[in-house]
Amino acid sequence: QLQASGGGLVQAGSSLRLSCAASGGTFSRYGMGWFRQTPGKEREFVAGISWSDESTSYADSVKDRFIISRDNVKNTVYLQMNSLKPEDTAVYSCAASPLRGVLTTYYHYGYWGQGTLVTVSS
């Protein structure tokens, strides 16, 4: 089970940190990812982190602004979002997969949490 939190309404240029707490499995053996979606658009990969060596990958649109990390003691994955832009407004969801590597496509993830809404005003 995945539980995302940390969304909210912020102004452009601000920062937010999303958290996704996992339960019910061996968290340290799951690759984790963040995706986002806005109405009328397809779900978009944001960031991913592997379980084996904690390699990371980011969408070009968030590279150098967002940082994904994980705490295997707290069974939590984080998404630190800096320099937020209005176009970052979306529902952000976390996902988990037992597959190796950094996974950037939604169909590689078998477990999904509910989304948390991030709204960035201009």
PDB file of N, CA and C in Angstrom, residues 17 38 60 111:
ATOM      1  N   ARG A  17       7.747  19.360  -0.821  1.00  0.00           N
ATOM      2  CA  ARG A  17       8.275  18.003  -0.758  1.00  0.00           C
ATOM      3  C   ARG A  17       7.118  17.029  -0.623  1.00  0.00           C
ATOM      4  N   THR A  38      -2.665  15.686 -15.476  1.00  0.00           N
ATOM      5  CA  THR A  38      -3.626  16.773 -15.476  1.00  0.00           C
ATOM      6  C   THR A  38      -4.805  16.360 -16.339  1.00  0.00           C
ATOM      7  N   ASP A  60      12.773  15.452 -18.554  1.00  0.00           N
ATOM      8  CA  ASP A  60      13.515  16.656 -18.924  1.00  0.00           C
ATOM      9  C   ASP A  60      12.877  17.908 -18.329  1.00  0.00           C
ATOM     10  N   TYR A 111       2.072  -1.228  -8.576  1.00  0.00           N
ATOM     11  CA  TYR A 111       1.440  -0.730  -7.359  1.00  0.00           C
ATOM     12  C   TYR A 111       1.403   0.788  -7.402  1.00  0.00           C
TER      13      TYR A 111
END
